[in-house]
Each structure stands twice: as C-alpha cells, then as structure tokens.
Amino acid sequence: MKHFFRVLLFIAIAALCSGCGSQNGPGSAAGGQGGGGQKDGGKTGQNVRTAETTWQYVDTAMGTVIQQTLYAPDEETARDFSLQAMELLWGLERERLSWRLDTSEVYRANATSGSGEGFLLSRDLAELLESGMELSERSQGAFDMTLGSVTRLWNIDEWAAESNPEGFQIPSRETLAQALSACGYEKLRLEWEERDEGEREEGRGEEEQEENEREKCRIFLPEGMQLDLGAVGKGLGMSELTSLLEGQSSITGAVISLGGSILTYGSKPDGSSWRVGITDPFDKSSNIGILSLEGQWCISTSGDYERYVEVDGVRYHHILDPRTGAPAVSQVRGVTVLLKDGLLSDGLSTACFILGPQEGMALAAEYGAESLFILSNGEIVMSEGMERLFSETR
Ligand code: AMP
Ligand code: MG
C-alpha cells in the first residue's frame, strides 16, 4: 500500500515537473533543464529523464517529500547517488533525530530525562546541540530545541499529514504552562569529559568508537524536558548531503529539495544559474519570486502556512514562541534564509520567524546569512545581499 502511494506521489510530481522547464512548483528548486518529462518505464519506476544528463528522483524521508535533480553522466551513477542520499536521510532520522523511533539518539536521550545519569551522545549530535544552544543564546531564546513536551501537546507532527486532524484540541493555558516549566535551553546541560584509555561504548560500531575517541559528551535533561530537533532536521540533512556530494566527482550539479528546504550544488552543464522559487504564503500554489544562485547553497524557509491546524476559523501554526508555548504571534508569514551551512540556515529561519524582520535580519547577518521576510501585509523586506539574488514575480 505504502509503495502504491509512493508511486502515485511520484507520478503526481513527475507530472508537475514535466514541461515546467524552469519551475518545479511552489517553493521548490527549478532544475532548469525541463524537457521531456518522460517517465522511464524501467525497473525502479522512480525516475524521470528530463534531458541527456538530468535525472530526477522522488521519495519521502523526515516526514516530507524529497526531490532530487541530479546532473550525472549516466543513469546508473545518478541512481546510485540518489539511493545513497536517501539512505543518508533515513539514517539521520533513524539514528539521530527522531523522537518517535527508539533507535535514535534523541529518543534515547529523551528517555533519560530526569535521571541524574544523563546520556552519552555521538560527537555529531553533541556538536549539533552545541551550535543549537549558541543560536538559542544569540536569538534571546526564540530558538529552542527543548520544546518537545510542548510541541507534543500541540500534536504538530500529525498536522503534516492532515491540516485538520480529527479530535484535535487546543491545549489549555494551564497544560501549556506546566509543560513549559520543563523547557528552556539554559536548563540543558552538556558535559564533555576525557575518555578513559581503551574505554569502549556498548552498542557502538568501530567507526563511531573512533569518532568519539578523544572526548565524550554527556547530555543531562531535567525532569520532563524533551528534545525536539524539528527546526534543524532538514538543515542537518542538507549539510550532510553537501558532504556526500563533495566526497564524489560524478555528480556535477544537484538541486535537492527536502520539503521547503533546498540545497543547490555545483553547476548545470550550460552554466546557467540555479533558480529557486520562494512560495507565496498568500497563495501556496505560486511563487512570490525567484532566487538566482551559483554553486552550493542551503535555502531554508519557515512559514505559518507550512504546517497548521484551523479551529473555529483560527489558524494555529507550528512555530512556537518559547515564552508562551503557543504559535508565535509574528508580523511575518514566511522567512527564507540563505547560507552555505544547512543546519544554521534551518535554525535561523525558525528563529527569524519569531524575531521578525528587524531583529531576525540582524541575527542572520551575524551568521553571514542573507534573509528575506514576507510580512502579513504582503510587504517583502530583505537583506542587501538578497536583493542582488531575488527577483519578484508576483
Ligand atoms: P521550521 O519549519 O524549520 O521552522 O521548524 C519548525 C519545527 O521546529 C516545529 O514543527 C517544531 O517541531 C519545532 N519548533 C517549533 N517552535 C520552535 C522554536 N521556537 N525553536 C525551535 N524549534 C521549534
Ligand atoms: Mg528551521
């Protein structure tokens, strides 16, 4: 059944892509080669050949649609890479980020909440949490990865599948206040310790042992605190996919879309720019403008139209204000952040949504990021560097 839906999804997206030339749909990257959109009737049923050297693959991971446009000399190379990319994303979810799967570090760390013993982290996750905590400080707490118990009350993950899930109830002020009392990045403790000579960590592979050889980091979550890395998951995916692309030479250009997050890499054979559409929050089916980019970039967007639920005509979206535990009241409908690093572009877009255009743009600039804000009154405000890359199309 799942396969049937995947194939349906593939056909729908293939139809969307075929003949669209420079535009693959709202908020998505435009491969720019367009062309045949011819469905390959071959074994996988999962790719579309759109030009001599352009290959497209569609699948799902991290609760979203992953669309890969790859420039490769032949189909085998492209398909091999696309599978590696999917394995990487599934692995990130399974081993690091998921709060639902008991195989992931986040799940296992959450399970130790309140136990004085803490949880030994992989080096990668420890470093991710450190940069996340720095972003929390620099955003004056707008960005906070410790809101898990509150995001669960809002049932945000269910909204992705259905915008009006049956039986949804808005959490009461009291329940929110109680859940919030266990949150707060400043209460999260990470402790780096020297690893004893020859010390081995049960259940970890040889490679992971080596990675963690010099130091180890233990996380301590106070009672009731739960991590939620939803604001940086796709960004981490983009960063890791960048490393995967950089570690090989056959794929000369790529545009990989992870829901609203887009990674560009390398170049097109004809040397033209990557063209990335920015969704119009007032009409999700169209773009408000296009970014023209060269080479590797991570583009992250956070918006109140991405995931929400409507109750009695009121829209409750998925970006929460850590001060109230409720959807952030922001003058922004959508914000797009552009940076080489995916983890930070993703974290920043979430923080910028809450902070609004003035503080948000200043914060993004501190990280060397370009930003674009679409305000509730329809106005577009953007950083100077973004002005050179963005053309409005509405
Ligand atoms: P994004 O779409 O990247 O802005 O991330 C939104 C997701 O991050 C939500 O679905 C929550 O899982 C989580 N989240 C919500 N509010 C915050 C916040 N203030 N700081 C960090 N993560 C958040
Ligand atoms: Mg984000």
Tab-separated table of C-alpha atoms and ligand atoms in Angstrom:
chain	number	residue	atom	x	y	z
A	1	MET	CA	0.000	0.000	0.000
A	2	LYS	CA	2.796	2.339	1.026
A	3	HIS	CA	4.526	1.524	-2.262
A	4	PHE	CA	1.318	2.293	-4.152
A	5	PHE	CA	1.168	5.760	-2.587
A	6	ARG	CA	4.838	6.343	-3.328
A	7	VAL	CA	4.281	5.505	-6.976
A	8	LEU	CA	1.214	7.766	-7.061
A	9	LEU	CA	3.208	10.548	-5.442
A	10	PHE	CA	5.954	10.010	-7.953
A	11	ILE	CA	3.560	10.173	-10.880
A	12	ALA	CA	1.978	13.342	-9.498
A	13	ILE	CA	5.334	15.045	-9.053
A	14	ALA	CA	6.588	13.776	-12.390
A	15	ALA	CA	3.520	15.352	-13.985
A	16	LEU	CA	4.271	18.575	-12.118
A	17	CYS	CA	7.865	18.562	-13.287
A	18	SER	CA	7.331	17.621	-16.899
A	19	GLY	CA	7.258	20.534	-19.241
A	20	CYS	CA	7.580	23.026	-16.414
A	21	GLY	CA	11.025	23.997	-17.595
A	22	SER	CA	12.398	26.422	-15.078
A	23	GLN	CA	9.820	25.922	-12.377
A	24	ASN	CA	9.161	22.758	-10.461
A	25	GLY	CA	6.420	24.021	-8.235
A	26	PRO	CA	5.885	26.174	-5.189
A	27	GLY	CA	8.865	26.762	-3.003
A	28	SER	CA	10.840	24.295	-4.973
A	29	ALA	CA	14.077	24.477	-6.805
A	30	ALA	CA	13.983	24.700	-10.535
A	31	GLY	CA	16.300	22.289	-12.231
A	32	GLY	CA	16.012	24.435	-15.285
A	33	GLN	CA	16.529	21.704	-17.849
A	34	GLY	CA	12.865	20.854	-18.214
A	35	GLY	CA	12.343	18.879	-21.370
A	36	GLY	CA	10.804	15.508	-21.941
A	37	GLY	CA	9.453	14.680	-18.527
A	38	GLN	CA	9.397	11.233	-19.985
A	39	LYS	CA	8.662	8.544	-17.475
A	40	ASP	CA	11.247	5.825	-17.507
A	41	GLY	CA	9.301	2.607	-17.703
A	42	GLY	CA	12.325	0.779	-16.286
A	43	LYS	CA	12.820	-1.215	-13.157
A	44	THR	CA	12.626	1.395	-10.425
A	45	GLY	CA	9.637	3.368	-11.691
A	46	GLN	CA	11.136	6.206	-9.693
A	47	ASN	CA	12.956	8.470	-12.070
A	48	VAL	CA	12.226	10.803	-14.914
A	49	ARG	CA	14.732	11.561	-17.609
A	50	THR	CA	14.315	15.218	-18.429
A	51	ALA	CA	17.419	15.808	-20.535
A	52	GLU	CA	20.528	13.975	-21.580
A	53	THR	CA	22.278	14.481	-18.261
A	54	THR	CA	19.466	15.372	-15.867
A	55	TRP	CA	17.869	12.790	-13.622
A	56	GLN	CA	15.074	13.249	-11.140
A	57	TYR	CA	14.142	11.085	-8.179
A	58	VAL	CA	11.314	11.432	-5.712
A	59	ASP	CA	10.870	9.708	-2.387
A	60	THR	CA	9.950	10.524	1.186
A	61	ALA	CA	12.007	10.981	4.357
A	62	MET	CA	11.772	13.100	7.501
A	63	GLY	CA	8.009	13.311	7.004
A	64	THR	CA	8.385	15.186	3.741
A	65	VAL	CA	8.896	14.755	0.010
A	66	ILE	CA	12.493	14.570	-1.150
A	67	GLN	CA	13.041	15.593	-4.764
A	68	GLN	CA	16.469	15.154	-6.280
A	69	THR	CA	17.520	16.696	-9.581
A	70	LEU	CA	20.936	15.325	-10.428
A	71	TYR	CA	23.331	16.127	-13.247
A	72	ALA	CA	25.274	12.955	-13.992
A	73	PRO	CA	26.917	11.272	-16.968
A	74	ASP	CA	24.627	8.239	-16.859
A	75	GLU	CA	21.590	6.870	-15.132
A	76	GLU	CA	23.434	4.318	-13.036
A	77	THR	CA	25.619	6.979	-11.446
A	78	ALA	CA	22.621	9.185	-10.774
A	79	ARG	CA	20.562	6.352	-9.342
A	80	ASP	CA	23.384	5.151	-7.109
A	81	PHE	CA	23.845	8.618	-5.719
A	82	SER	CA	20.119	9.155	-5.226
A	83	LEU	CA	19.917	5.936	-3.209
A	84	GLN	CA	22.905	6.928	-1.089
A	85	ALA	CA	21.255	10.279	-0.444
A	86	MET	CA	18.028	8.607	0.671
A	87	GLU	CA	19.932	6.165	2.895
A	88	LEU	CA	21.681	9.113	4.469
A	89	LEU	CA	18.393	10.899	5.233
A	90	TRP	CA	16.661	7.764	6.525
A	91	GLY	CA	19.738	7.046	8.642
A	92	LEU	CA	19.690	10.528	10.150
A	93	GLU	CA	16.086	10.071	11.147
A	94	ARG	CA	16.548	6.528	12.443
A	95	GLU	CA	19.834	7.001	14.277
A	96	ARG	CA	19.912	10.635	15.357
A	97	LEU	CA	16.849	12.821	15.109
A	98	SER	CA	13.547	11.009	15.526
A	99	TRP	CA	11.699	11.414	18.827
A	100	ARG	CA	9.409	8.508	17.853
A	101	LEU	CA	11.911	5.783	16.924
A	102	ASP	CA	13.615	4.074	19.859
A	103	THR	CA	16.693	3.568	17.656
A	104	SER	CA	17.521	7.289	17.606
A	105	GLU	CA	19.781	9.206	19.942
A	106	VAL	CA	17.170	11.888	20.518
A	107	TYR	CA	14.660	9.241	21.591
A	108	ARG	CA	17.171	7.600	23.905
A	109	ALA	CA	18.350	10.907	25.347
A	110	ASN	CA	14.714	11.935	25.970
A	111	ALA	CA	14.142	8.646	27.795
A	112	THR	CA	16.813	9.635	30.344
A	113	SER	CA	15.088	12.914	31.212
A	114	GLY	CA	15.215	13.424	34.967
A	115	SER	CA	17.632	10.536	35.593
A	116	GLY	CA	20.807	12.028	37.003
A	117	GLU	CA	22.925	9.766	34.794
A	118	GLY	CA	22.403	11.521	31.510
A	119	PHE	CA	23.040	10.042	28.083
A	120	LEU	CA	26.272	9.643	26.146
A	121	LEU	CA	25.963	11.391	22.777
A	122	SER	CA	27.688	10.827	19.461
A	123	ARG	CA	30.127	13.591	18.660
A	124	ASP	CA	27.936	14.763	15.749
A	125	LEU	CA	24.823	15.174	17.835
A	126	ALA	CA	26.751	16.820	20.669
A	127	GLU	CA	28.156	19.388	18.230
A	128	LEU	CA	24.736	19.963	16.699
A	129	LEU	CA	23.281	20.621	20.146
A	130	GLU	CA	26.121	22.984	20.963
A	131	SER	CA	25.534	25.099	17.871
A	132	GLY	CA	21.800	24.974	18.570
A	133	MET	CA	22.363	26.247	22.089
A	134	GLU	CA	24.547	29.044	20.780
A	135	LEU	CA	21.731	30.008	18.395
A	136	SER	CA	19.315	29.965	21.346
A	137	GLU	CA	21.514	32.417	23.203
A	138	ARG	CA	22.079	34.652	20.225
A	139	SER	CA	18.345	34.689	19.417
A	140	GLN	CA	17.491	35.500	23.057
A	141	GLY	CA	15.723	32.190	23.406
A	142	ALA	CA	13.489	32.487	20.298
A	143	PHE	CA	15.073	29.293	19.006
A	144	ASP	CA	14.838	26.460	21.492
A	145	MET	CA	15.332	22.731	20.880
A	146	THR	CA	13.975	21.780	24.315
A	147	LEU	CA	10.303	22.435	23.496
A	148	GLY	CA	9.493	18.758	22.896
A	149	SER	CA	6.897	18.403	25.629
A	150	VAL	CA	5.068	21.462	24.258
A	151	THR	CA	5.252	20.524	20.562
A	152	ARG	CA	3.788	17.149	21.541
A	153	LEU	CA	0.844	18.844	23.247
A	154	TRP	CA	0.082	20.644	20.002
A	155	ASN	CA	0.462	17.353	18.128
A	156	ILE	CA	2.374	19.180	15.396
A	157	ASP	CA	3.644	16.048	13.711
A	158	GLU	CA	0.071	14.959	12.956
A	159	TRP	CA	-0.670	18.231	11.187
A	160	ALA	CA	1.777	17.376	8.461
A	161	ALA	CA	-0.426	14.577	7.269
A	162	GLU	CA	-3.740	16.347	7.617
A	163	SER	CA	-4.358	20.028	8.161
A	164	ASN	CA	-7.433	19.450	10.357
A	165	PRO	CA	-6.786	16.248	12.295
A	166	GLU	CA	-9.901	14.856	13.850
A	167	GLY	CA	-10.324	15.324	17.564
A	168	PHE	CA	-7.595	17.950	17.835
A	169	GLN	CA	-7.937	20.059	20.956
A	170	ILE	CA	-6.082	23.237	21.687
A	171	PRO	CA	-4.017	22.699	24.831
A	172	SER	CA	-5.204	24.734	27.783
A	173	ARG	CA	-3.112	27.557	29.207
A	174	GLU	CA	-2.505	25.508	32.359
A	175	THR	CA	-1.259	22.431	30.495
A	176	LEU	CA	0.981	24.608	28.358
A	177	ALA	CA	2.366	26.426	31.387
A	178	GLN	CA	3.105	23.127	33.098
A	179	ALA	CA	4.846	21.666	30.029
A	180	LEU	CA	6.757	24.921	29.509
A	181	SER	CA	8.148	24.810	33.025
A	182	ALA	CA	10.251	21.789	31.996
A	183	CYS	CA	11.568	23.514	28.834
A	184	GLY	CA	14.379	26.004	28.352
A	185	TYR	CA	17.750	25.586	26.640
A	186	GLU	CA	19.517	27.168	29.599
A	187	LYS	CA	18.478	24.178	31.732
A	188	LEU	CA	20.035	21.712	29.300
A	189	ARG	CA	23.487	20.515	30.357
A	190	LEU	CA	26.173	19.143	28.047
A	191	GLU	CA	29.326	17.858	29.718
A	192	TRP	CA	32.456	16.996	27.785
A	193	GLU	CA	34.742	14.538	29.535
A	194	GLU	CA	38.029	12.902	28.643
A	195	ARG	CA	37.508	9.343	27.505
A	196	ASP	CA	39.500	6.804	29.524
A	197	GLU	CA	42.149	4.895	27.600
A	198	GLY	CA	40.608	1.830	25.927
A	199	GLU	CA	37.107	2.706	27.042
A	200	ARG	CA	34.512	1.276	24.681
A	201	GLU	CA	30.913	2.224	24.337
A	202	GLU	CA	28.485	-0.676	24.160
A	203	GLY	CA	26.381	-0.884	21.023
A	204	ARG	CA	28.590	1.492	19.013
A	205	GLY	CA	30.419	0.434	15.842
A	206	GLU	CA	34.191	0.666	15.332
A	207	GLU	CA	33.916	3.871	13.313
A	208	GLU	CA	31.756	5.547	15.900
A	209	GLN	CA	34.151	4.452	18.639
A	210	GLU	CA	36.989	6.181	16.839
A	211	GLU	CA	34.933	9.285	16.260
A	212	ASN	CA	34.254	9.523	19.964
A	213	GLU	CA	37.733	8.521	20.974
A	214	ARG	CA	39.204	11.719	22.296
A	215	GLU	CA	36.293	13.111	24.244
A	216	LYS	CA	32.799	12.126	25.144
A	217	CYS	CA	29.813	14.318	25.753
A	218	ARG	CA	27.015	13.509	28.118
A	219	ILE	CA	23.658	15.247	27.985
A	220	PHE	CA	21.535	15.845	31.076
A	221	LEU	CA	17.856	16.622	30.587
A	222	PRO	CA	15.971	17.779	33.648
A	223	GLU	CA	12.740	16.003	34.595
A	224	GLY	CA	10.073	16.489	31.928
A	225	MET	CA	12.361	18.036	29.311
A	226	GLN	CA	12.173	16.548	25.806
A	227	LEU	CA	14.297	17.475	22.818
A	228	ASP	CA	12.626	18.395	19.522
A	229	LEU	CA	15.045	18.912	16.648
A	230	GLY	CA	12.287	19.515	14.101
A	231	ALA	CA	13.603	23.016	13.390
A	232	VAL	CA	17.001	21.780	12.193
A	233	GLY	CA	16.417	18.237	10.887
A	234	LYS	CA	16.127	19.138	7.210
A	235	GLY	CA	19.007	21.560	7.621
A	236	LEU	CA	21.235	18.839	9.003
A	237	GLY	CA	20.115	16.732	6.045
A	238	MET	CA	21.257	19.473	3.656
A	239	SER	CA	24.636	19.806	5.404
A	240	GLU	CA	25.253	16.063	5.268
A	241	LEU	CA	24.115	15.826	1.652
A	242	THR	CA	26.579	18.607	0.811
A	243	SER	CA	29.399	16.499	2.310
A	244	LEU	CA	28.171	13.467	0.362
A	245	LEU	CA	28.230	15.465	-2.877
A	246	GLU	CA	31.646	16.918	-2.103
A	247	GLY	CA	33.031	13.443	-1.490
A	248	GLN	CA	32.396	12.292	-5.059
A	249	SER	CA	33.027	13.695	-8.517
A	250	SER	CA	30.435	12.137	-10.861
A	251	ILE	CA	27.504	14.305	-9.890
A	252	THR	CA	28.489	17.713	-11.196
A	253	GLY	CA	25.355	19.553	-10.191
A	254	ALA	CA	22.354	18.917	-7.988
A	255	VAL	CA	19.262	20.518	-6.577
A	256	ILE	CA	17.771	18.587	-3.690
A	257	SER	CA	14.529	19.704	-2.150
A	258	LEU	CA	13.543	18.496	1.319
A	259	GLY	CA	10.064	19.903	1.696
A	260	GLY	CA	10.606	23.643	1.976
A	261	SER	CA	14.391	23.369	2.284
A	262	ILE	CA	16.537	23.381	-0.822
A	263	LEU	CA	20.151	22.502	-1.432
A	264	THR	CA	21.930	23.599	-4.591
A	265	TYR	CA	25.318	22.182	-5.525
A	266	GLY	CA	27.807	22.519	-8.380
A	267	SER	CA	26.598	23.797	-11.733
A	268	LYS	CA	24.465	22.970	-14.739
A	269	PRO	CA	26.115	21.835	-17.964
A	270	ASP	CA	25.020	25.031	-19.737
A	271	GLY	CA	26.457	27.174	-16.926
A	272	SER	CA	23.148	28.911	-16.167
A	273	SER	CA	22.187	29.772	-12.569
A	274	TRP	CA	20.106	27.672	-10.235
A	275	ARG	CA	16.632	29.152	-9.988
A	276	VAL	CA	14.825	28.580	-6.716
A	277	GLY	CA	11.226	29.652	-6.249
A	278	ILE	CA	10.036	31.191	-2.977
A	279	THR	CA	6.474	30.228	-2.099
A	280	ASP	CA	3.855	32.939	-1.833
A	281	PRO	CA	2.385	32.485	1.673
A	282	PHE	CA	-0.862	34.077	0.437
A	283	ASP	CA	-1.181	31.538	-2.380
A	284	LYS	CA	0.845	28.407	-1.733
A	285	SER	CA	0.373	27.239	-5.303
A	286	SER	CA	2.516	30.043	-6.697
A	287	ASN	CA	5.830	31.739	-6.101
A	288	ILE	CA	6.394	35.253	-4.904
A	289	GLY	CA	9.778	35.394	-6.589
A	290	ILE	CA	12.857	33.547	-7.702
A	291	LEU	CA	16.372	33.333	-6.311
A	292	SER	CA	19.199	33.015	-8.858
A	293	LEU	CA	22.165	31.234	-7.338
A	294	GLU	CA	25.556	29.885	-8.328
A	295	GLY	CA	27.102	26.799	-6.736
A	296	GLN	CA	26.395	25.395	-3.281
A	297	TRP	CA	23.725	26.980	-1.083
A	298	CYS	CA	21.258	25.918	1.579
A	299	ILE	CA	17.921	27.696	1.443
A	300	SER	CA	15.572	27.293	4.403
A	301	THR	CA	12.087	28.670	4.747
A	302	SER	CA	9.849	28.845	7.798
A	303	GLY	CA	6.246	29.919	7.378
A	304	ASP	CA	2.888	29.834	9.105
A	305	TYR	CA	1.403	28.184	6.007
A	306	GLU	CA	3.675	25.123	6.082
A	307	ARG	CA	2.027	23.209	8.905
A	308	TYR	CA	-1.041	24.369	10.730
A	309	VAL	CA	-4.411	23.436	12.056
A	310	GLU	CA	-7.565	25.545	11.887
A	311	VAL	CA	-10.035	25.531	14.751
A	312	ASP	CA	-13.151	27.743	14.673
A	313	GLY	CA	-11.615	29.826	11.924
A	314	VAL	CA	-8.371	30.441	13.843
A	315	ARG	CA	-5.103	29.203	12.383
A	316	TYR	CA	-2.599	27.626	14.753
A	317	HIS	CA	0.786	27.151	13.106
A	318	HIS	CA	3.808	25.080	14.059
A	319	ILE	CA	6.408	27.662	15.104
A	320	LEU	CA	6.070	28.187	18.828
A	321	ASP	CA	7.047	31.122	20.954
A	322	PRO	CA	9.110	29.603	23.799
A	323	ARG	CA	7.801	32.311	26.158
A	324	THR	CA	4.160	31.235	25.779
A	325	GLY	CA	4.274	27.736	24.289
A	326	ALA	CA	1.730	28.945	21.707
A	327	PRO	CA	2.196	29.637	17.977
A	328	ALA	CA	4.377	32.731	17.700
A	329	VAL	CA	2.473	35.917	17.025
A	330	SER	CA	4.611	37.355	14.319
A	331	GLN	CA	4.260	40.049	11.690
A	332	VAL	CA	5.940	37.554	9.375
A	333	ARG	CA	4.149	34.993	7.189
A	334	GLY	CA	7.293	33.453	5.812
A	335	VAL	CA	11.036	33.902	6.063
A	336	THR	CA	13.757	32.493	3.834
A	337	VAL	CA	17.385	32.246	4.912
A	338	LEU	CA	20.330	31.593	2.615
A	339	LEU	CA	23.627	30.234	3.893
A	340	LYS	CA	26.276	27.670	2.950
A	341	ASP	CA	25.532	25.692	6.113
A	342	GLY	CA	22.179	23.879	6.227
A	343	LEU	CA	21.912	23.337	9.951
A	344	LEU	CA	22.283	27.050	10.626
A	345	SER	CA	20.102	28.219	7.746
A	346	ASP	CA	17.317	25.978	9.086
A	347	GLY	CA	17.737	27.050	12.707
A	348	LEU	CA	17.938	30.692	11.664
A	349	SER	CA	14.763	30.592	9.572
A	350	THR	CA	12.820	29.338	12.601
A	351	ALA	CA	14.395	31.961	14.892
A	352	CYS	CA	13.855	34.748	12.333
A	353	PHE	CA	10.156	33.900	12.024
A	354	ILE	CA	9.719	34.532	15.750
A	355	LEU	CA	12.032	37.542	15.962
A	356	GLY	CA	10.530	39.389	12.983
A	357	PRO	CA	12.331	41.352	10.252
A	358	GLN	CA	14.471	43.769	12.258
A	359	GLU	CA	15.949	41.522	14.911
A	360	GLY	CA	15.785	38.493	12.636
A	361	MET	CA	17.745	40.113	9.825
A	362	ALA	CA	20.377	41.347	12.284
A	363	LEU	CA	20.752	37.849	13.728
A	364	ALA	CA	21.013	36.275	10.270
A	365	ALA	CA	23.664	38.853	9.332
A	366	GLU	CA	25.713	37.893	12.421
A	367	TYR	CA	25.961	34.425	10.869
A	368	GLY	CA	26.744	35.834	7.416
A	369	ALA	CA	23.326	34.745	6.138
A	370	GLU	CA	21.048	36.554	3.698
A	371	SER	CA	17.375	36.757	4.644
A	372	LEU	CA	14.010	37.607	3.112
A	373	PHE	CA	10.842	38.249	5.097
A	374	ILE	CA	7.310	38.235	3.704
A	375	LEU	CA	5.180	40.235	6.110
A	376	SER	CA	1.495	39.830	6.967
A	377	ASN	CA	0.668	42.964	4.956
A	378	GLY	CA	2.304	41.438	1.873
A	379	GLU	CA	5.410	43.610	2.057
A	380	ILE	CA	8.768	41.963	1.323
A	381	VAL	CA	11.777	43.003	3.394
A	382	MET	CA	15.217	41.605	2.602
A	383	SER	CA	18.911	41.952	3.298
A	384	GLU	CA	21.112	43.820	0.849
A	385	GLY	CA	22.815	40.670	-0.437
A	386	MET	CA	19.429	39.043	-1.000
A	387	GLU	CA	18.337	41.966	-3.184
A	388	ARG	CA	21.009	41.011	-5.692
A	389	LEU	CA	19.751	37.422	-5.865
A	390	PHE	CA	15.980	37.795	-5.686
A	391	SER	CA	13.547	38.821	-8.434
A	392	GLU	CA	9.927	39.335	-7.530
A	393	THR	CA	7.469	37.631	-9.866
A	394	ARG	CA	4.028	38.364	-8.413
B	1	AMP	P1	10.819	25.049	10.858
B	1	AMP	O1	9.711	24.603	9.956
B	1	AMP	O2	12.191	24.718	10.376
B	1	AMP	O3	10.703	26.487	11.237
B	1	AMP	O4	10.716	24.210	12.205
B	1	AMP	C1	9.519	24.146	12.941
B	1	AMP	C2	9.558	22.933	13.817
B	1	AMP	O5	10.521	23.134	14.862
B	1	AMP	C3	8.247	22.668	14.513
B	1	AMP	O6	7.459	21.740	13.792
B	1	AMP	C4	8.683	22.130	15.871
B	1	AMP	O7	8.968	20.743	15.770
B	1	AMP	C5	9.979	22.864	16.136
B	1	AMP	N1	9.819	24.184	16.795
B	1	AMP	C6	8.679	24.916	16.958
B	1	AMP	N2	8.961	26.092	17.564
B	1	AMP	C7	10.306	26.102	17.770
B	1	AMP	C8	11.195	27.049	18.364
B	1	AMP	N3	10.782	28.219	18.850
B	1	AMP	N4	12.522	26.716	18.410
B	1	AMP	C9	12.969	25.541	17.928
B	1	AMP	N5	12.162	24.617	17.388
B	1	AMP	C10	10.853	24.890	17.292
B	2	MG	MG	14.027	25.687	10.675
